[in-house]
PDB file of N, CA, C and O in Angstrom:
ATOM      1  N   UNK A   1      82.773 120.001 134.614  1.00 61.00           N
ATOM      2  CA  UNK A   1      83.743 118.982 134.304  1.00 61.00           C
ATOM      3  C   UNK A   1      84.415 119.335 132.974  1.00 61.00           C
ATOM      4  O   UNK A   1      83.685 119.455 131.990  1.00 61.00           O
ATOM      5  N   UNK A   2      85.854 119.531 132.839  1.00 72.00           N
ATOM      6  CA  UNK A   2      86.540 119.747 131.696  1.00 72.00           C
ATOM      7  C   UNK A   2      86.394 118.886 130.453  1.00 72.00           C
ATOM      8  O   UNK A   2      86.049 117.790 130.897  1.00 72.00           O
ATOM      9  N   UNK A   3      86.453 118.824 129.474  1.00 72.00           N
ATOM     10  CA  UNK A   3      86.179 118.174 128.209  1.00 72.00           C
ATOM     11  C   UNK A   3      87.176 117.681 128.106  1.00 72.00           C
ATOM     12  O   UNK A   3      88.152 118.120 128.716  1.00 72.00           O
ATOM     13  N   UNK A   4      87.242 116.697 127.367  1.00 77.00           N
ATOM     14  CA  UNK A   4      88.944 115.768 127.136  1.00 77.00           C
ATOM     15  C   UNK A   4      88.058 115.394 125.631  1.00 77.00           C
ATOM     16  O   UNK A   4      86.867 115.235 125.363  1.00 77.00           O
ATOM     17  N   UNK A   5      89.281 115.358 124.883  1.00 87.00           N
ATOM     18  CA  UNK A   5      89.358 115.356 123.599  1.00 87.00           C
ATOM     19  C   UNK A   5      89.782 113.836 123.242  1.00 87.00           C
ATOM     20  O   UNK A   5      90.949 113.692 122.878  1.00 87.00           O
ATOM     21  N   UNK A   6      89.071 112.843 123.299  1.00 89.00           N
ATOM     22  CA  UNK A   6      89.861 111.355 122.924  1.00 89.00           C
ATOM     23  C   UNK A   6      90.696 110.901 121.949  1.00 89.00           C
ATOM     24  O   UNK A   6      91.657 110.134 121.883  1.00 89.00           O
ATOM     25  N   UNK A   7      89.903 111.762 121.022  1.00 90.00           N
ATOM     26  CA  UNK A   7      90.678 111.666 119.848  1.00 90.00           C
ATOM     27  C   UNK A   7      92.213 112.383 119.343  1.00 90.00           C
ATOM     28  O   UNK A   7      92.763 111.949 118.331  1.00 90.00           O
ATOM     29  N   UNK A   8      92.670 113.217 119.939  1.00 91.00           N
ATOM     30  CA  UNK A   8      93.339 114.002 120.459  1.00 91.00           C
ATOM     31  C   UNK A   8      94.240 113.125 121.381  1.00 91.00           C
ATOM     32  O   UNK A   8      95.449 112.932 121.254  1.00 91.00           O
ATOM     33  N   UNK A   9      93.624 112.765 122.082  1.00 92.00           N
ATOM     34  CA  UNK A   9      94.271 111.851 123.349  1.00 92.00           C
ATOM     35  C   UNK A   9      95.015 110.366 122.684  1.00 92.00           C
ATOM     36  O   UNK A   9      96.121 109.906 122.968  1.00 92.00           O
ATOM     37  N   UNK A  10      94.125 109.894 121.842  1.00 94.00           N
ATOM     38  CA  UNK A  10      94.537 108.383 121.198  1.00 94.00           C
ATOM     39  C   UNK A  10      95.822 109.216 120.115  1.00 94.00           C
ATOM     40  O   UNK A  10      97.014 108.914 120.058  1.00 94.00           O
ATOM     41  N   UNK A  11      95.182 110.199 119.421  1.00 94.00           N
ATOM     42  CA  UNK A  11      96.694 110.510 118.683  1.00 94.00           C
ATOM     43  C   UNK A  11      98.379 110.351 118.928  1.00 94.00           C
ATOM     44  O   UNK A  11      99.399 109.835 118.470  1.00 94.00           O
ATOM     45  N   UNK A  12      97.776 111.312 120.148  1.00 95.00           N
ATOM     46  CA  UNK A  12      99.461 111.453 120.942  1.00 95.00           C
ATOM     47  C   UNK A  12      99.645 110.033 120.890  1.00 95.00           C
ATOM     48  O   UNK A  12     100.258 109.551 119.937  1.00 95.00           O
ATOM     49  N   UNK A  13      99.058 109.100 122.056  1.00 96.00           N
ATOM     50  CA  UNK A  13      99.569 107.856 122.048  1.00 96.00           C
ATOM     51  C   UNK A  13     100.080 107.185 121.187  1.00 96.00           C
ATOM     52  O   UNK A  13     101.100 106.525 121.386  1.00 96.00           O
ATOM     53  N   UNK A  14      99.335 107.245 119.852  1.00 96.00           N
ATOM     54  CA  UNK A  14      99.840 106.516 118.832  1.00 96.00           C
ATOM     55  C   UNK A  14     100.887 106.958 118.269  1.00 96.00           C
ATOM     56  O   UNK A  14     101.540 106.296 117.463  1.00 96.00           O
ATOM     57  N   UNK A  15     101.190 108.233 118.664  1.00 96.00           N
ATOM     58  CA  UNK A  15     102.325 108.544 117.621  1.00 96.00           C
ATOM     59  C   UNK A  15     103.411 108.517 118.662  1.00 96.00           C
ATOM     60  O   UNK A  15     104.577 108.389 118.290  1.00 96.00           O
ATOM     61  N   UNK A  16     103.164 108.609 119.725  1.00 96.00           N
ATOM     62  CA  UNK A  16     104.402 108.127 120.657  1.00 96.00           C
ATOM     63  C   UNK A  16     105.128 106.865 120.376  1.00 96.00           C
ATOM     64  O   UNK A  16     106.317 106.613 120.184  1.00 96.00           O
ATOM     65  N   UNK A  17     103.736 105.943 120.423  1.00 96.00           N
ATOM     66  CA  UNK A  17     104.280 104.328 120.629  1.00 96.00           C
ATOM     67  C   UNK A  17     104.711 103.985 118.683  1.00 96.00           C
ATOM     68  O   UNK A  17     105.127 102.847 118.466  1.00 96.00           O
ATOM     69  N   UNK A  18     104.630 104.641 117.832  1.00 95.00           N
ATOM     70  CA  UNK A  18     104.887 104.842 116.745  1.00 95.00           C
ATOM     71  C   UNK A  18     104.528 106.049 115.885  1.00 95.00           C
ATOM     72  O   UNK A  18     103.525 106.509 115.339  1.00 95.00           O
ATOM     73  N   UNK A  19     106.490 106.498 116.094  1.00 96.00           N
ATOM     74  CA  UNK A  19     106.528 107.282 115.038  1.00 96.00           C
ATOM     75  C   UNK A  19     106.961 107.545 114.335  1.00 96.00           C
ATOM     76  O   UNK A  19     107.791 108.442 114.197  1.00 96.00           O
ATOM     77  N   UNK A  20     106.314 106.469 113.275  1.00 94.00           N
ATOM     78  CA  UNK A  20     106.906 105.860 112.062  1.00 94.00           C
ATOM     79  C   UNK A  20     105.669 106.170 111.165  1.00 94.00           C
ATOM     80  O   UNK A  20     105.728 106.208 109.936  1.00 94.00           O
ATOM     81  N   UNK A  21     104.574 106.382 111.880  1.00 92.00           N
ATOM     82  CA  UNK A  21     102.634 106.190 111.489  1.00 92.00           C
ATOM     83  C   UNK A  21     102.858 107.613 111.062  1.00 92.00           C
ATOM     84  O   UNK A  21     103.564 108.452 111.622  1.00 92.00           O
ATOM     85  N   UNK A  22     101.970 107.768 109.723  1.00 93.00           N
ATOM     86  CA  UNK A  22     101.382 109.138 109.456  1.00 93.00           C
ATOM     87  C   UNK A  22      99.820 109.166 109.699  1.00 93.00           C
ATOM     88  O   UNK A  22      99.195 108.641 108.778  1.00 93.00           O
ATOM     89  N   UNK A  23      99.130 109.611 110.627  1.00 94.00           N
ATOM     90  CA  UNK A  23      97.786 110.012 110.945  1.00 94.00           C
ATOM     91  C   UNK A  23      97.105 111.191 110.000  1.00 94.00           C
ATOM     92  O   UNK A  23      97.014 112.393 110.250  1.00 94.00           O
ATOM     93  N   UNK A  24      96.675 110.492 108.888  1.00 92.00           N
ATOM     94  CA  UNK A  24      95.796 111.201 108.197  1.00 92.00           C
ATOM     95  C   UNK A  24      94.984 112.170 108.519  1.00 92.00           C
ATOM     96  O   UNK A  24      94.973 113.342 108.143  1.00 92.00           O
ATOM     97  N   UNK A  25      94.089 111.421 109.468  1.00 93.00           N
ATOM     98  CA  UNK A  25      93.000 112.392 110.174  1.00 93.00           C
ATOM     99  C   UNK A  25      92.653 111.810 111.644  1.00 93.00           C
ATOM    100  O   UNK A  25      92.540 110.603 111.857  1.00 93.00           O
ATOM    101  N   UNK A  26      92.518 112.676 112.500  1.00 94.00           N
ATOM    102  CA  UNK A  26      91.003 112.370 113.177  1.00 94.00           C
ATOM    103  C   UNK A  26      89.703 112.659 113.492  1.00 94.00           C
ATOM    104  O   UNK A  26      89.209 113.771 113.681  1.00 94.00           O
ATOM    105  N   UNK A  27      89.245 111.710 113.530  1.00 93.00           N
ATOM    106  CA  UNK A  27      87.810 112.308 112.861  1.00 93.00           C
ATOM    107  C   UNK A  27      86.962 111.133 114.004  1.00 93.00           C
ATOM    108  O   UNK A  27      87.562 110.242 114.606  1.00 93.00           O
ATOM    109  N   UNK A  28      85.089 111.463 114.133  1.00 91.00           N
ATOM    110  CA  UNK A  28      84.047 110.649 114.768  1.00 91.00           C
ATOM    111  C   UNK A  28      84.153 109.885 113.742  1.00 91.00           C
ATOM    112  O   UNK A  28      84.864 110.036 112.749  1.00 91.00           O
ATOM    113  N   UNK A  29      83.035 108.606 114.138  1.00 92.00           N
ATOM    114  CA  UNK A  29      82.518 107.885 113.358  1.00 92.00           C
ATOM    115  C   UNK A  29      81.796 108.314 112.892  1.00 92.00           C
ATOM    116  O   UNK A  29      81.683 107.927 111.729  1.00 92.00           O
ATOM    117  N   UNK A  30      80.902 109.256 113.294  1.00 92.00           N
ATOM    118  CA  UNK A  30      79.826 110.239 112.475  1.00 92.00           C
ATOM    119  C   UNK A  30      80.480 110.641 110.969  1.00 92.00           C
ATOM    120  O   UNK A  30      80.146 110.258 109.848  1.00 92.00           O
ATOM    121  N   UNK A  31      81.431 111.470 111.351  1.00 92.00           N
ATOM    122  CA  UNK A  31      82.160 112.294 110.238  1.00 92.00           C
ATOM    123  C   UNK A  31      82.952 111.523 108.925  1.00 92.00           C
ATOM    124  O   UNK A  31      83.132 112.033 107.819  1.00 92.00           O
ATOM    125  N   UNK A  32      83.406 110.053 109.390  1.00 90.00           N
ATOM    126  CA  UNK A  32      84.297 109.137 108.910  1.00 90.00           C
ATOM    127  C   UNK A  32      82.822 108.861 108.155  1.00 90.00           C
ATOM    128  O   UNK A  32      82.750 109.448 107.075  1.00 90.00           O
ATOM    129  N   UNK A  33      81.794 108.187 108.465  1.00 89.00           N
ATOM    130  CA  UNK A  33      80.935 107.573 107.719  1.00 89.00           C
ATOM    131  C   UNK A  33      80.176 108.485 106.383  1.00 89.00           C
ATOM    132  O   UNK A  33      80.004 108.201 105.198  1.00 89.00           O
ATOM    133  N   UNK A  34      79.827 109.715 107.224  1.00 92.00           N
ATOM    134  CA  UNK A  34      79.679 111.120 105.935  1.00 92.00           C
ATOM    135  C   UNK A  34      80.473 111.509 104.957  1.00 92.00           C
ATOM    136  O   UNK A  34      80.229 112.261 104.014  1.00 92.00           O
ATOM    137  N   UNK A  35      81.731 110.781 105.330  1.00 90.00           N
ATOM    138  CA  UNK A  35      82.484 111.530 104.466  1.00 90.00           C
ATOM    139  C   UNK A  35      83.763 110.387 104.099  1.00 90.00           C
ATOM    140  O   UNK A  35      84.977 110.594 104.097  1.00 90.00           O
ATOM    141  N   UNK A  36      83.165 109.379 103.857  1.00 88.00           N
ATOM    142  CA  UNK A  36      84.612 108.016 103.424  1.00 88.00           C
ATOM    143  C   UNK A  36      84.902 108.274 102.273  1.00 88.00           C
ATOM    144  O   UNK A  36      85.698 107.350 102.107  1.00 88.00           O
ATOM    145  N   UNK A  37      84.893 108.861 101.218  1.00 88.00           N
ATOM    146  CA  UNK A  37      85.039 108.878 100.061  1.00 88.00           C
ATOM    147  C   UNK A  37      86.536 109.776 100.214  1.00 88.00           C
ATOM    148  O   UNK A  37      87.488 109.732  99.435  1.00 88.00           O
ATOM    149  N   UNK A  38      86.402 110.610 101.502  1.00 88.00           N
ATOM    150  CA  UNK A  38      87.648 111.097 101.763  1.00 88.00           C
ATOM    151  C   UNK A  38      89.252 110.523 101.820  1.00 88.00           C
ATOM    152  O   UNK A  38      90.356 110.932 101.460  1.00 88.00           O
ATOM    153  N   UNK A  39      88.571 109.058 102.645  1.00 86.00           N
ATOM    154  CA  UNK A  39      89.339 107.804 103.397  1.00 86.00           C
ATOM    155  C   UNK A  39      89.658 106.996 102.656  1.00 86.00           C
ATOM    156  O   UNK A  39      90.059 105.908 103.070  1.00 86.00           O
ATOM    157  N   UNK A  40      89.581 107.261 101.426  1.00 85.00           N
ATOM    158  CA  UNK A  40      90.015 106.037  99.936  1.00 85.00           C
ATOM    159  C   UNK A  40      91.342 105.055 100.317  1.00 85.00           C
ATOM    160  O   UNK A  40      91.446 103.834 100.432  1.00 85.00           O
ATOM    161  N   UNK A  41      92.359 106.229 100.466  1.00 87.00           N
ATOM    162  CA  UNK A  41      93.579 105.510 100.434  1.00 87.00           C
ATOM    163  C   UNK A  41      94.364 105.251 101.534  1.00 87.00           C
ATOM    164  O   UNK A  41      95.593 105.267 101.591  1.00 87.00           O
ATOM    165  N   UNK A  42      93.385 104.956 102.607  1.00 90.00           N
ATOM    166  CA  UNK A  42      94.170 104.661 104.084  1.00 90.00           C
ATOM    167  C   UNK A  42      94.613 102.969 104.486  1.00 90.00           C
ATOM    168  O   UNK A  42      94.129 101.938 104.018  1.00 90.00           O
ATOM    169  N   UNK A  43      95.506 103.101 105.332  1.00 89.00           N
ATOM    170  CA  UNK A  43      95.732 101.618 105.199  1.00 89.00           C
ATOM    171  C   UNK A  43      95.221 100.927 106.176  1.00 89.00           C
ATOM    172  O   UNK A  43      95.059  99.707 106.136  1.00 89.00           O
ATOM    173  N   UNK A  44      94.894 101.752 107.242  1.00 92.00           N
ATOM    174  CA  UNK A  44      94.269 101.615 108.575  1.00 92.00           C
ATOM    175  C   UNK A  44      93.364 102.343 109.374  1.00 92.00           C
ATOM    176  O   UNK A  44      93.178 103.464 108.901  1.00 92.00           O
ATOM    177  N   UNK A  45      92.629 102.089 110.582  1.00 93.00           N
ATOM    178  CA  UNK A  45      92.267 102.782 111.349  1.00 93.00           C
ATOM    179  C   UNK A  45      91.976 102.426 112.466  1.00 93.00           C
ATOM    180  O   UNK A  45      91.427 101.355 112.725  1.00 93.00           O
ATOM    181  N   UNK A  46      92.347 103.378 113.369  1.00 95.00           N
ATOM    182  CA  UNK A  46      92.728 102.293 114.504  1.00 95.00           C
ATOM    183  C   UNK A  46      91.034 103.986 115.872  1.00 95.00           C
ATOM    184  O   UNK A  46      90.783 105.180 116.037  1.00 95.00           O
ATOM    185  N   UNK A  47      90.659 102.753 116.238  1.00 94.00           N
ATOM    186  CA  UNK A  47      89.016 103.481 116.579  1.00 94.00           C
ATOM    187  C   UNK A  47      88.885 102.726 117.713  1.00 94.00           C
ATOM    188  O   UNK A  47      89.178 101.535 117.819  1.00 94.00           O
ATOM    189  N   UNK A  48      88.233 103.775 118.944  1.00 94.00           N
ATOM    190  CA  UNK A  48      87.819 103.175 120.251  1.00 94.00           C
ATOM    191  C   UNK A  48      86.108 102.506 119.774  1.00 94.00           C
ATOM    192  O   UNK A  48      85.384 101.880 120.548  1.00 94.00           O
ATOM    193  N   UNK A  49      85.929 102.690 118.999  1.00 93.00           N
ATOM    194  CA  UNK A  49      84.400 102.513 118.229  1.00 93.00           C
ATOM    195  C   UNK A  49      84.238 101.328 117.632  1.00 93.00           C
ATOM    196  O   UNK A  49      85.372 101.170 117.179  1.00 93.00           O
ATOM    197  N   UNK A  50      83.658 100.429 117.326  1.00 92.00           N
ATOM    198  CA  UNK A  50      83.385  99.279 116.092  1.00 92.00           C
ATOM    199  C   UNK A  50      82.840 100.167 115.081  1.00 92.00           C
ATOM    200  O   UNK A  50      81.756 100.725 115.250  1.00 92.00           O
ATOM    201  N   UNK A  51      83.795 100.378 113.663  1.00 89.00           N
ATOM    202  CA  UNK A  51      83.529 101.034 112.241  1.00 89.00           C
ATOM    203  C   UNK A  51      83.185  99.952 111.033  1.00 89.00           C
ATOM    204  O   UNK A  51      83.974  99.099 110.626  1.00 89.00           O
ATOM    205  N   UNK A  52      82.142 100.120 110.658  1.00 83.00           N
ATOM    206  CA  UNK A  52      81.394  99.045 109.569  1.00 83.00           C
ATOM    207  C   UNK A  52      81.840  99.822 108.396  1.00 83.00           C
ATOM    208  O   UNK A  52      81.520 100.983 108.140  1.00 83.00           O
ATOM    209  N   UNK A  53      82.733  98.932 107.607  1.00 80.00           N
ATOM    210  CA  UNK A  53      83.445  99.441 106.129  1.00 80.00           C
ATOM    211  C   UNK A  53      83.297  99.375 105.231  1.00 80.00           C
ATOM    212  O   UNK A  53      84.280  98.662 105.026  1.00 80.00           O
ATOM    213  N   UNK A  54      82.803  99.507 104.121  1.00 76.00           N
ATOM    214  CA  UNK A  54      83.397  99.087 102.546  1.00 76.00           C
ATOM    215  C   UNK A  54      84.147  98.802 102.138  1.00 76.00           C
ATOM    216  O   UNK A  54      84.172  97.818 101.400  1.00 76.00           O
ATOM    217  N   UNK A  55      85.688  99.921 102.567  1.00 76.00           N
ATOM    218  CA  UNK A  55      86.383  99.944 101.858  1.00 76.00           C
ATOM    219  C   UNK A  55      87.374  98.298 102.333  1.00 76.00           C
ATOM    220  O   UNK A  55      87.051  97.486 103.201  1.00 76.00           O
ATOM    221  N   UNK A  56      88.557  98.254 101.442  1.00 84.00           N
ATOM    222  CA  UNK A  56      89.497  96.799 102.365  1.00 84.00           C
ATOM    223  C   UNK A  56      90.210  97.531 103.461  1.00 84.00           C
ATOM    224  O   UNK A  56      91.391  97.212 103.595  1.00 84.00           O
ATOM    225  N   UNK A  57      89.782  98.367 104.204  1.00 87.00           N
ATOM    226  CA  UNK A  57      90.670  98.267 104.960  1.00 87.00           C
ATOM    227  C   UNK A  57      90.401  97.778 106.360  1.00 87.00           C
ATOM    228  O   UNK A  57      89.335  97.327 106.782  1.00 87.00           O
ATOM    229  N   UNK A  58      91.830  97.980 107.188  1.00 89.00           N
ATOM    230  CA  UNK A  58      91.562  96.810 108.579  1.00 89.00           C
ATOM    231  C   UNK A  58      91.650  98.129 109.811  1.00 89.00           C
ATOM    232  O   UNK A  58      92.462  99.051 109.882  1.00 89.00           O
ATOM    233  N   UNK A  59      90.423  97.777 110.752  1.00 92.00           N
ATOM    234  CA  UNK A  59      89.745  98.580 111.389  1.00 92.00           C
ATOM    235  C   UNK A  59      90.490  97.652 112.721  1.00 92.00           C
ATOM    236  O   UNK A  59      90.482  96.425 112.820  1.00 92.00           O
ATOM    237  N   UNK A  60      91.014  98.479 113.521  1.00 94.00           N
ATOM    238  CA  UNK A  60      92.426  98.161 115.143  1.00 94.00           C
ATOM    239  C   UNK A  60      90.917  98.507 115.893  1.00 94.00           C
ATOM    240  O   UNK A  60      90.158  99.211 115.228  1.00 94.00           O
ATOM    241  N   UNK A  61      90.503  98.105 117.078  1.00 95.00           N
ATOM    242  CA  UNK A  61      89.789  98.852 118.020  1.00 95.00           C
ATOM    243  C   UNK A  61      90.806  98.825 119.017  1.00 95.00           C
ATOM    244  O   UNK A  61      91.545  97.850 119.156  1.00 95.00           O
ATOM    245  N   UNK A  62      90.859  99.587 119.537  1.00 95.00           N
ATOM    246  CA  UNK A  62      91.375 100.234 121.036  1.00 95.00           C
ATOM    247  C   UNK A  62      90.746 100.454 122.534  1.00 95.00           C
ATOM    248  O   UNK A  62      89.550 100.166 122.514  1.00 95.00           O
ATOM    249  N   UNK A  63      91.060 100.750 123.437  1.00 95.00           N
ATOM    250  CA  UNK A  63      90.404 101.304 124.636  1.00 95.00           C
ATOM    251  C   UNK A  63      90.902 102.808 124.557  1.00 95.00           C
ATOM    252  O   UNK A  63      92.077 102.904 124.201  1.00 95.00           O
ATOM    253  N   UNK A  64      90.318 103.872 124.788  1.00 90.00           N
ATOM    254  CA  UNK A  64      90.416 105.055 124.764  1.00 90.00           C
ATOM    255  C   UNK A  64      91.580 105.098 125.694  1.00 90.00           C
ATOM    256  O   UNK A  64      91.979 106.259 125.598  1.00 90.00           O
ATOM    257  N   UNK A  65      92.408 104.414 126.613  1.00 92.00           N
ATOM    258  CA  UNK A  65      93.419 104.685 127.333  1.00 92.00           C
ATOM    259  C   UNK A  65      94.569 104.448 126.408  1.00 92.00           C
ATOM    260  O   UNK A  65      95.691 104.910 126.615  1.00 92.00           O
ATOM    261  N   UNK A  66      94.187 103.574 125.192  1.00 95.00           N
ATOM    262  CA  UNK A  66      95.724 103.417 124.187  1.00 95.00           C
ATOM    263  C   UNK A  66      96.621 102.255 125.412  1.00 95.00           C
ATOM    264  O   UNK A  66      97.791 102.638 125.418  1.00 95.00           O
ATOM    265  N   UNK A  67      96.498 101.334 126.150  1.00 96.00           N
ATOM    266  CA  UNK A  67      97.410 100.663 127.029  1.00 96.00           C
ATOM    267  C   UNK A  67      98.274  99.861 126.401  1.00 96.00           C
ATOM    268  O   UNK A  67      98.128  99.823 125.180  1.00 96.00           O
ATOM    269  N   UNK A  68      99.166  99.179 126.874  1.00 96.00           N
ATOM    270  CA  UNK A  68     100.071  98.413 126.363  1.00 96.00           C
ATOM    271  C   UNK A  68      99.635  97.297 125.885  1.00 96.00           C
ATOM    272  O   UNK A  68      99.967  96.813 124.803  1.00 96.00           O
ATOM    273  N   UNK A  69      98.803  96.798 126.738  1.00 96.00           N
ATOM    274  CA  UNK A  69      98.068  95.679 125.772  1.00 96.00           C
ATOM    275  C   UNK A  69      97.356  96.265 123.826  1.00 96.00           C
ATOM    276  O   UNK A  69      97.292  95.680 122.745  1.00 96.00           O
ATOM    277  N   UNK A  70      96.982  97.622 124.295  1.00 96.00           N
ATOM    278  CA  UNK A  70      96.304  98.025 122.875  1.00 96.00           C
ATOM    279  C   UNK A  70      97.437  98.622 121.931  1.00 96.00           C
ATOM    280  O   UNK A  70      96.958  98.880 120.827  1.00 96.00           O
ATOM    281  N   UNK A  71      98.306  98.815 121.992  1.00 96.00           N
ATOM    282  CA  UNK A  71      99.753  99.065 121.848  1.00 96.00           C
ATOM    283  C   UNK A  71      99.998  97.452 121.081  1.00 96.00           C
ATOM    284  O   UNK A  71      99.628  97.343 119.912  1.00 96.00           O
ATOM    285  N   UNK A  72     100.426  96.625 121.557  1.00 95.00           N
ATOM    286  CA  UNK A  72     100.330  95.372 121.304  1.00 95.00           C
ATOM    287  C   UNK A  72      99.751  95.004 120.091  1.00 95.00           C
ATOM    288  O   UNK A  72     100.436  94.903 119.073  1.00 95.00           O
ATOM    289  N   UNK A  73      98.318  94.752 120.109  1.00 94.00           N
ATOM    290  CA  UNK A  73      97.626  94.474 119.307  1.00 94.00           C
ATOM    291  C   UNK A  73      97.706  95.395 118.085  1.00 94.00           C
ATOM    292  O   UNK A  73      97.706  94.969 116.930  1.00 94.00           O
ATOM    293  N   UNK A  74      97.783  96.845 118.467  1.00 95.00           N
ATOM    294  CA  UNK A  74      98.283  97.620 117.140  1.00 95.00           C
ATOM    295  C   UNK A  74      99.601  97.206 116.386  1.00 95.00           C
ATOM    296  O   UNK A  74      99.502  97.143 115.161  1.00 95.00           O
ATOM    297  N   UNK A  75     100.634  96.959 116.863  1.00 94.00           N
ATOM    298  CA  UNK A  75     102.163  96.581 116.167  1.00 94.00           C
ATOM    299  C   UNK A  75     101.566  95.315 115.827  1.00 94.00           C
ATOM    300  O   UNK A  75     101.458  95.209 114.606  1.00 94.00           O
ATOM    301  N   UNK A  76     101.119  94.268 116.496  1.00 93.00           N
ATOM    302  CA  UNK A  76     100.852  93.030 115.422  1.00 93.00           C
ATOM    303  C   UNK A  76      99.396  92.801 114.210  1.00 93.00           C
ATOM    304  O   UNK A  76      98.841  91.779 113.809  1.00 93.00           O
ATOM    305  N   UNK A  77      99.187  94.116 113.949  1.00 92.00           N
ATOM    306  CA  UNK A  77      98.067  94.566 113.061  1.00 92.00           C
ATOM    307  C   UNK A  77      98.747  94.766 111.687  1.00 92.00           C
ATOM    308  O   UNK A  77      98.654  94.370 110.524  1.00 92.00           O
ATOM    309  N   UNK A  78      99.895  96.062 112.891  1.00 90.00           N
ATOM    310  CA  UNK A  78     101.119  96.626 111.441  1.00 90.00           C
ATOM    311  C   UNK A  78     102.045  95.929 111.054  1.00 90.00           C
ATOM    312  O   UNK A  78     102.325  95.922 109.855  1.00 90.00           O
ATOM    313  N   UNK A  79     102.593  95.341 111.757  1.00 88.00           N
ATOM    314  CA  UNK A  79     103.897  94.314 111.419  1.00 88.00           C
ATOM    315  C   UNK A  79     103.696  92.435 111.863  1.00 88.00           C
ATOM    316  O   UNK A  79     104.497  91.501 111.811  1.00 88.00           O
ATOM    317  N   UNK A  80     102.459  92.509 112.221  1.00 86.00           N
ATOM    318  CA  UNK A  80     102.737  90.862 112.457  1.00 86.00           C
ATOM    319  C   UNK A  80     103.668  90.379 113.513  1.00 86.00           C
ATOM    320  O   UNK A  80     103.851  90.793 114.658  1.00 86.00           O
ATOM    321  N   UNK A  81     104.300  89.243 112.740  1.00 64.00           N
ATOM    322  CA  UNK A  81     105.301  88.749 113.653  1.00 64.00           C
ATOM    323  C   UNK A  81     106.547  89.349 113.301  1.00 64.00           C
ATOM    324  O   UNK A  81     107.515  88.914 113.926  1.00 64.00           O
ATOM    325  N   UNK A  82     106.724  90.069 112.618  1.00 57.00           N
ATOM    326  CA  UNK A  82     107.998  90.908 112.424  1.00 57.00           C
ATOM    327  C   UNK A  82     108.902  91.528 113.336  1.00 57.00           C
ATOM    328  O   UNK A  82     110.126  91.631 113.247  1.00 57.00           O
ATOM    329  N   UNK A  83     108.088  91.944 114.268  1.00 52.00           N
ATOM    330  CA  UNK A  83     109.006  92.999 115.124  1.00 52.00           C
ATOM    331  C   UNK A  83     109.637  91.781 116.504  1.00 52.00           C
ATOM    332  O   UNK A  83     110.388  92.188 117.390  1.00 52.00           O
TER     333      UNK A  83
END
């Protein structure tokens, strides 16, 4: 069975449905948690995972398909009622 890359996969999406977003990184939760000191100055993160934080920032969960509903919930994360 071929490997699929999710993270990889959620990228594209996101930068399709906005690309306006600069994607810092992607990274596991493994790697994100080893290494947050990296992640200081992000404003977001948007994770098929539940991520337990320190820092203030606001953690989007997703479905690994990125759907329109999760699409959704991402723009009113970033912009509210704005758009």
């Amino acid at each position: 069975m071929p490997f699929i890359d999710i993270g990889a996969l959620l990228r594209v999406k996101v930068l399709r449905a906005f690309p306006e977003v600069e994607i810092v990184a992607v990274v596991s939760k493994y790697e994100y948690e080893k290494n947050i000191e990296r992640y200081y100055d992000i404003d977001a993160i948007i994770s098929t995972v539940n991520i337990e934080t320190q820092q203030k920032v606001q953690v989007i969960l997703t479905s690994a398909m990125f759907t329109k509903l999760d699409e959704q919930h991402v723009k009113e994360a970033f912009y509210g009622n704005l758009y």
